[in-house]
Short mmCIF file of C-alpha atoms in Angstrom, two decimals:
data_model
loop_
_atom_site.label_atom_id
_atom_site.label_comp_id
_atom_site.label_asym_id
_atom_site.label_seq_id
_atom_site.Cartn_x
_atom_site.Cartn_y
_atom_site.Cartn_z
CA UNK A 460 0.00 0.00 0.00
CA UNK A 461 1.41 3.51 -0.62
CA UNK A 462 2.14 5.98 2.00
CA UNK A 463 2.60 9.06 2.00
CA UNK A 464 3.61 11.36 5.05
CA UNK A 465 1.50 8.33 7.11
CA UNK A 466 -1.30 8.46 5.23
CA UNK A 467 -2.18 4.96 3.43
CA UNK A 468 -3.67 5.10 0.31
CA UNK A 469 -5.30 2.61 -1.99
CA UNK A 470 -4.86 3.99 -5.62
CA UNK A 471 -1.81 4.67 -7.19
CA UNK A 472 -3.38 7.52 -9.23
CA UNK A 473 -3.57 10.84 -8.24
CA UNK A 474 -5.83 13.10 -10.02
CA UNK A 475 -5.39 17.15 -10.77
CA UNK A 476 -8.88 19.25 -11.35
CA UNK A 477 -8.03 21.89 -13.80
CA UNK A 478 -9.11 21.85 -17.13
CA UNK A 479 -12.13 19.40 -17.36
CA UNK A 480 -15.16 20.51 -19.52
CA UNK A 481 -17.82 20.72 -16.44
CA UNK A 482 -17.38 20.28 -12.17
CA UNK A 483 -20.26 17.32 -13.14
CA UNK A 484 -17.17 15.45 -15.65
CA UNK A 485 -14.24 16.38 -12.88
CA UNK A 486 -16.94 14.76 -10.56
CA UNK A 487 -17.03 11.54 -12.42
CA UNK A 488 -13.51 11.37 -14.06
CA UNK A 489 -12.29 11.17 -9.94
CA UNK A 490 -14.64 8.22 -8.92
CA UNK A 491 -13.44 6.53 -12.81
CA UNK A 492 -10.18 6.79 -11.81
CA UNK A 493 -10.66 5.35 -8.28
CA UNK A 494 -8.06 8.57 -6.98
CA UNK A 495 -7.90 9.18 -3.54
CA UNK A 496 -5.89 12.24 -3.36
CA UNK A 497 -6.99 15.43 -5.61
CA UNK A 498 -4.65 18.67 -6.13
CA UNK A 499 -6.22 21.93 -5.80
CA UNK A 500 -5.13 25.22 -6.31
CA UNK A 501 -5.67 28.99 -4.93
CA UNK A 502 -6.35 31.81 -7.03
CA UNK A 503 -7.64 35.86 -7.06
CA UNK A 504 -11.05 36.05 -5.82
CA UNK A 505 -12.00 39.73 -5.50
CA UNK A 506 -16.12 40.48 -6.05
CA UNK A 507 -18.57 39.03 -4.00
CA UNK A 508 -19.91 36.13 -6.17
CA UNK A 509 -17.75 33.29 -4.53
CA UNK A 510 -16.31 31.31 -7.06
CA UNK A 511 -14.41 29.28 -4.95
CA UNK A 512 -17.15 28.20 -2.80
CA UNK A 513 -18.67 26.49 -5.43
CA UNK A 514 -15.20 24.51 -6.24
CA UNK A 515 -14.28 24.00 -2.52
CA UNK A 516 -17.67 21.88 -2.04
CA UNK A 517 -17.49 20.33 -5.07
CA UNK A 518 -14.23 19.10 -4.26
CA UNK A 519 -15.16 18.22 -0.08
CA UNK A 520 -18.01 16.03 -2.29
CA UNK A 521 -15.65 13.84 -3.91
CA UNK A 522 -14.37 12.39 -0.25
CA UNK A 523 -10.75 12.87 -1.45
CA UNK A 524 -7.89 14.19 0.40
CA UNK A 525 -6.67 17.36 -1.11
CA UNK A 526 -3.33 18.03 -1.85
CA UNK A 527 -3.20 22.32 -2.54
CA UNK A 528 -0.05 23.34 -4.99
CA UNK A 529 1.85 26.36 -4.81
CA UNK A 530 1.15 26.62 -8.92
CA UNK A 531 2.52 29.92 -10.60
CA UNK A 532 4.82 30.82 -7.92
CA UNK A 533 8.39 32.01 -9.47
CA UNK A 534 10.29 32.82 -6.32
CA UNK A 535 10.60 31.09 -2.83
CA UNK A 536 8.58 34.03 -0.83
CA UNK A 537 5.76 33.54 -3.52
CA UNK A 538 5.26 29.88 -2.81
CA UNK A 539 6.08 29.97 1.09
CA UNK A 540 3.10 32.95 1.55
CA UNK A 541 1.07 30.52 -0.92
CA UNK A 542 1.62 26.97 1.36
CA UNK A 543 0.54 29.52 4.53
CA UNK A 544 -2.60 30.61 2.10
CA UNK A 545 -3.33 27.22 1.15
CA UNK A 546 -3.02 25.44 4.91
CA UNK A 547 -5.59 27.81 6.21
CA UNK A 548 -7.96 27.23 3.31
CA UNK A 549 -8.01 23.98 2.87
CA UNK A 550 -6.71 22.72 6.39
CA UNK A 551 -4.03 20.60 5.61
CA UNK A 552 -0.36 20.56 6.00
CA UNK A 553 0.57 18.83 2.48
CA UNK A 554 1.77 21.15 -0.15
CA UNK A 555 2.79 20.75 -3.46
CA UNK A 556 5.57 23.00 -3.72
CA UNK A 557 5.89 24.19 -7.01
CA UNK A 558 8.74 27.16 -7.49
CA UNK A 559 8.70 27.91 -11.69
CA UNK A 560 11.91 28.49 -12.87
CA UNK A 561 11.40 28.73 -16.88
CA UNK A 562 8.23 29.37 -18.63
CA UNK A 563 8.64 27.91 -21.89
CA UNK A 564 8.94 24.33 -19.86
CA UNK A 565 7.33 25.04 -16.51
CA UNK A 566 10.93 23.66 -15.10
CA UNK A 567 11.62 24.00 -11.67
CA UNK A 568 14.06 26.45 -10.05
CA UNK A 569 15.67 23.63 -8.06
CA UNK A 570 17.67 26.74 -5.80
CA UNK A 571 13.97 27.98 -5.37
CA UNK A 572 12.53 25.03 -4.55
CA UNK A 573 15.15 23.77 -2.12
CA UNK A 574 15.06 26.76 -0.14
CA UNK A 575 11.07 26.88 -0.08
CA UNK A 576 11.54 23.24 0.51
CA UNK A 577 13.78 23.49 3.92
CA UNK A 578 11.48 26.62 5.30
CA UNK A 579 8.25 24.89 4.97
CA UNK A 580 9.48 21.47 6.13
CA UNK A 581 10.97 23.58 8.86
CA UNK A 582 7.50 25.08 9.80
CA UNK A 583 6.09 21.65 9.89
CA UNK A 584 4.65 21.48 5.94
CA UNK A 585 4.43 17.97 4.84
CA UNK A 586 5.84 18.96 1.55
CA UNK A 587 5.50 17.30 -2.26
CA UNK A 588 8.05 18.60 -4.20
CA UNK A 589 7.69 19.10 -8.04
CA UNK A 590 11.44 18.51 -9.20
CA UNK A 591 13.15 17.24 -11.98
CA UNK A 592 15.24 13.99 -12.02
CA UNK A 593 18.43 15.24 -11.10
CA UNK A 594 19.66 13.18 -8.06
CA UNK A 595 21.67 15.87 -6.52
CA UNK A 596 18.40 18.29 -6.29
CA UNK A 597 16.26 14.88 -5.19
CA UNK A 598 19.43 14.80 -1.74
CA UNK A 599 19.07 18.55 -1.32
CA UNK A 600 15.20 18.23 -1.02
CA UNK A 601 15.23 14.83 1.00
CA UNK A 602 17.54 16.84 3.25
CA UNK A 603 15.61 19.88 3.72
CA UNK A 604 12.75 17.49 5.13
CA UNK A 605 10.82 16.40 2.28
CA UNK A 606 9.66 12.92 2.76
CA UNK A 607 7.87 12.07 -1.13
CA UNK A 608 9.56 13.56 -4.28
CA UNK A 609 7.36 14.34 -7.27
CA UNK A 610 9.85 14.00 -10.58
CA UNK A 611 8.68 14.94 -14.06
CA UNK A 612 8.06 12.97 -16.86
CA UNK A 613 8.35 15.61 -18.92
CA UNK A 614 7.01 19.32 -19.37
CA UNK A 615 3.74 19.79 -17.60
CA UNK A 616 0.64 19.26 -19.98
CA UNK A 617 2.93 17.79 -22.78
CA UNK A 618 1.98 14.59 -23.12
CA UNK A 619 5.30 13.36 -23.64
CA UNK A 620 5.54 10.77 -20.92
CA UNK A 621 8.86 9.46 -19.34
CA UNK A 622 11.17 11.98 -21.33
CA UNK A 623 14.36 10.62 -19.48
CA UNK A 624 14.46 6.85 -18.99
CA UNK A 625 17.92 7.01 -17.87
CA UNK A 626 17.27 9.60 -15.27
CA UNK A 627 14.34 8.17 -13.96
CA UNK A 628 15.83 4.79 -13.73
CA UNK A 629 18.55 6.10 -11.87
CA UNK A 630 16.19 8.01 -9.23
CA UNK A 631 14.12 5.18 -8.95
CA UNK A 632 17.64 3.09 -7.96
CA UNK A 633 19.40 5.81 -6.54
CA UNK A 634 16.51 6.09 -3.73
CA UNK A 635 14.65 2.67 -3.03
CA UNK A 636 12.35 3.60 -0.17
CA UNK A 637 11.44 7.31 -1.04
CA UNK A 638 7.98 7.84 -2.39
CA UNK A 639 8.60 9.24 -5.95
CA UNK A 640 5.62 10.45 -7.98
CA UNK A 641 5.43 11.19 -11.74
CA UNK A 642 4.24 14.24 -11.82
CA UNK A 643 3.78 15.97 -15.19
CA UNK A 644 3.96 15.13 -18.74
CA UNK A 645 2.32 11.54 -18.68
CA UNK A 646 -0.16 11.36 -22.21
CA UNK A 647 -1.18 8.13 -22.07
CA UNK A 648 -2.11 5.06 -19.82
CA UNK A 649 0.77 3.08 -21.64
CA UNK A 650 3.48 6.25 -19.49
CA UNK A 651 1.73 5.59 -16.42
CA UNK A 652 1.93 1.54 -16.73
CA UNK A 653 5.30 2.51 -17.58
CA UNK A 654 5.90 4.43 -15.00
CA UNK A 655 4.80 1.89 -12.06
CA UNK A 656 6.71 -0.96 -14.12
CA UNK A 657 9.72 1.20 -13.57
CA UNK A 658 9.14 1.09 -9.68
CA UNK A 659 8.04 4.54 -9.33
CA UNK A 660 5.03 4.59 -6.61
CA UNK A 661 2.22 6.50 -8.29
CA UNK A 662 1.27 8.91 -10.62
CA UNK A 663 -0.25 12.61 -10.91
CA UNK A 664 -2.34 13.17 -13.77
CA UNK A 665 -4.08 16.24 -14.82
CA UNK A 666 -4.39 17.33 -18.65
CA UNK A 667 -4.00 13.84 -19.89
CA UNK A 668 -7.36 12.87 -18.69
CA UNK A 669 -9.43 16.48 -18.42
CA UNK A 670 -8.66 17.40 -22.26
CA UNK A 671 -9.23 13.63 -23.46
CA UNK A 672 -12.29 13.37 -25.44
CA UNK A 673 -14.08 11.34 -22.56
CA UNK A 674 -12.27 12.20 -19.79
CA UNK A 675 -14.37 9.58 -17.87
CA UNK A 676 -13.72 6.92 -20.26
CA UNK A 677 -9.63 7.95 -20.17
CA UNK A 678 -9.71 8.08 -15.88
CA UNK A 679 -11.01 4.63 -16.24
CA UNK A 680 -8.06 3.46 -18.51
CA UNK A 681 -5.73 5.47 -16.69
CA UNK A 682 -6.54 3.49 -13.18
CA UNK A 683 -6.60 0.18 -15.53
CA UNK A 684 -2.79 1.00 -16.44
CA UNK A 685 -1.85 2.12 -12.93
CA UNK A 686 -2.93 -1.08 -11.55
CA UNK A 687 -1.23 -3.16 -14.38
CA UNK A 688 1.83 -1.18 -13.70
CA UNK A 689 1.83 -2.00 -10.35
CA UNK A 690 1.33 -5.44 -10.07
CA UNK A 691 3.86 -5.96 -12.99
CA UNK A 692 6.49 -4.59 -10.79
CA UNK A 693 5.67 -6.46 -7.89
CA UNK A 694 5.42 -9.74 -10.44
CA UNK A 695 9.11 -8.78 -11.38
CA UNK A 696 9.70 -7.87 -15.26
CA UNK A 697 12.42 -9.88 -17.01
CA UNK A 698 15.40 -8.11 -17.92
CA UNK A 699 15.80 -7.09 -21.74
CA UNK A 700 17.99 -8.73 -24.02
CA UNK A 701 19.74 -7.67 -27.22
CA UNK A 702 19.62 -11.07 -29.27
CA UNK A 703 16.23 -13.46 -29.35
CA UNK A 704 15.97 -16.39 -26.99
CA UNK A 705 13.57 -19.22 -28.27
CA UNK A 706 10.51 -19.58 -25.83
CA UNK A 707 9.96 -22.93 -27.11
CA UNK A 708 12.71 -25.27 -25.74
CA UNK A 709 15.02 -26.52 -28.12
CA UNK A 710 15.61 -29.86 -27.11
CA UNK A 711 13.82 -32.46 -29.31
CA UNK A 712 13.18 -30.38 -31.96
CA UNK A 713 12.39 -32.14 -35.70
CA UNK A 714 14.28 -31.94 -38.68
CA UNK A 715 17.61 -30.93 -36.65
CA UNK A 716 20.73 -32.84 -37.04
CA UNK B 846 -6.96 55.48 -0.25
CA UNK B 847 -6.21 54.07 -2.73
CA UNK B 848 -5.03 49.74 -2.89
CA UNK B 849 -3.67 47.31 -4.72
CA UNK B 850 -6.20 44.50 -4.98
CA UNK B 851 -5.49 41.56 -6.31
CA UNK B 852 -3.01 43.19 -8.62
CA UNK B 853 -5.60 46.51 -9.38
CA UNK B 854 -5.86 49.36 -7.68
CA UNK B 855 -9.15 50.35 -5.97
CA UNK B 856 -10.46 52.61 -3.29
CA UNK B 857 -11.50 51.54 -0.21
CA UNK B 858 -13.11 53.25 2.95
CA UNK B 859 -11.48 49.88 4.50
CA UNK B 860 -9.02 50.14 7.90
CA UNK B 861 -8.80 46.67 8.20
CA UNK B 862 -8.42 43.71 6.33
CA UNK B 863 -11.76 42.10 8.09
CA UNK B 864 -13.70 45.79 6.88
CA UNK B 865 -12.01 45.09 3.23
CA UNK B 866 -13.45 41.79 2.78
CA UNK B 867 -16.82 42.76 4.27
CA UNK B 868 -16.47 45.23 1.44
CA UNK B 869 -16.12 43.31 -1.27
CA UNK B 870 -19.01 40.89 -0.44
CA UNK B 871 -16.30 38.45 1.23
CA UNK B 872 -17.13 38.40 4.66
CA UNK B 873 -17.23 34.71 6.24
CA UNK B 874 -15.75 33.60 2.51
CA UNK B 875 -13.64 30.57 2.29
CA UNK B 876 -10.47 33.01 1.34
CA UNK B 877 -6.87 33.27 2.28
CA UNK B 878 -5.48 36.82 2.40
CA UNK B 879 -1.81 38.26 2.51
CA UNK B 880 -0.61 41.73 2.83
CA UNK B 881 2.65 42.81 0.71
CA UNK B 882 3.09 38.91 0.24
CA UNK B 883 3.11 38.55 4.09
CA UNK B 884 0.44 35.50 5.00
CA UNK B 885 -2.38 36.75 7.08
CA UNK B 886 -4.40 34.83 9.09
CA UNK B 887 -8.04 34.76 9.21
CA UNK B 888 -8.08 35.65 13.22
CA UNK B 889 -6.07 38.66 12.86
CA UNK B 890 -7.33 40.20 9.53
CA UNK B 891 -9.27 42.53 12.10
CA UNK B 892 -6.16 44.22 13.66
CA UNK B 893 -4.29 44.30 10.25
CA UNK B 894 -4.38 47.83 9.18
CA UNK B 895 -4.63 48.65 5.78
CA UNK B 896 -2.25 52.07 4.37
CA UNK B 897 -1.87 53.78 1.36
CA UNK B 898 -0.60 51.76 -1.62
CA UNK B 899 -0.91 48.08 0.52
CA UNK B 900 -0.72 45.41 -1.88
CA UNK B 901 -3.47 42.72 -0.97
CA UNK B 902 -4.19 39.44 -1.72
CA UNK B 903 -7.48 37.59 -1.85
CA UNK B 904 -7.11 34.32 -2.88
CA UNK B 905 -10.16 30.98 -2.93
CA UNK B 906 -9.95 27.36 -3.83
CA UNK B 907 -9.73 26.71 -7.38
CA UNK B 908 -9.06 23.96 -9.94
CA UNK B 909 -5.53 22.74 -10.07
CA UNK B 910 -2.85 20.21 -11.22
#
């Protein structure tokens, strides 16, 4: 069962709620894909009509832990007044910390984010970091306090899946008991399966699911692949091999010698 | 006087943050304020004073990834 920061979760797959065509399809997309953990996000609410009211209870309806991000933040003060916002709001200590360093890839600033990382742990923040797969960012942030690391796949809302197998690989080895989400870029149930085949412990998806045709029918597949994943790993996948090997033995074959 | 709300300026017979919200049809809303990017907490928006040119905050649950 996966844990994170103590908490024991079922499902492998957790679920963003931007971007999905109605609050009714976010609704069912997050029962389809079984998640138990949702991210949510704060944002400028300034005339009296309440907005986020009408998110915040659709969201406490779903019976999912949230999991606020510090989205859009560029600088460590940005994301640290953010995580303070976002405990108070939505009464939890687990923040996403995201700290933006480039906008053409939404990269993080891994100086930002291991700063923000160490101040927040500091102040008791049970803190998800978004971070690349560099392993010397991944020590600086498991110093600093952080518990789970959330790697990329590849650029947020690209698609791409797992952009650096290497990398990956190497976190995955490099750290055997640390919680490591995927956290951006998966496209298709094929890069999450992939993902959890690779060892990694579970998944964030977002964009793959709200913009798919049937985001429903693509939550479903998604928890499908996250469970394959899974118990493929656990199963043990054979290693690959250059040459062929014949599955069918050799011995007593006809017509040879 | 004159404040920077949520990154426009507008005038506001507001001394507090509390009288702000209250304002703005916000009072009792599920919101998170800061004041020149300092966090401040929902018990003491009504001792934090608002000045001329404060940069403020309002910020409510929303979608995210």
């Amino acid at each position: 069962m996966l844990e994170l920061y103590g908490t024991k979760l079922e499902s492998r797959l957790l679920l963003g709620t931007a971007r999905y065509p109605s609050p009714a399809v976010l609704t069912e997309a997050v029962r389809a894909a079984r998640a138990e953990v949702v991210t949510v996000a704060l944002r400028r609410e300034s005339g009296g009509e309440r907005r986020g009211e009408g998110f915040w209870s659709i969201i406490r309806g779903l019976n999912a832990r949230v999991l606020p991000n510090t989205a859009g933040c560029h600088s460590v003060k940005e994301a640290v007044t953010t995580a303070h916002m976002a405990r108070e709001v939505f009464a939890t200590t687990w923040i996403k910390l995201e700290v933006i360093g480039e906008d053409d890839t939404l990269q993080p600033d891994p100086f930002g984010l291991a700063e923000a990382a160490r101040l927040l742990c500091a102040e008791g923040f049970e803190v998800f970091p978004y971070t690349t797969e560099d392993l010397v960012v991944a020590e600086r942030l498991l110093s600093a306090g952080c518990r789970v690391l959330m790697p990329w796949g590849s650029p947020i809302g690209s698609g791409r899946g797992l952009n650096n197998l290497f990398g990956l690989t190497a976190l995955r080895a490099h750290f055997p008991a640390v919680p490591l989400i995927i956290d951006a870029g998966i496209g298709v149930p094929s890069h999450a399966a992939r993902a959890l085949e690779l060892g990694f412990d579970a998944v964030l998806i977002n964009t793959a699911i709200a913009q798919a045709r049937d985001p429903v029918g693509m939550a479903a597949a998604f928890a499908q692949a996250v469970e394959a994943g899974r118990a493929a790993r656990l199963a043990g996948p054979i290693e690959p091999r250059d040459l062929a090997e014949p599955s069918t033995p050799v011995i007593g074959t006809a017509f040879r010698g | 006087m004159k404040i920077l709300l949520n990154g426009a300026w507008r005038d506001t017979a507001a001394g507090e943050l509390s009288a702000l919200l209250e304002e703005l049809g916000l009072a009792g809303a599920v919101v998170a304020t800061a004041v020149n990017g300092e966090f401040v907490a929902a018990a003491v928006r009504a001792h934090a004073t608002l000045t001329e040119g404060d940069r403020v905050e309002v910020l409510a649950p929303m979608q995210g990834g």
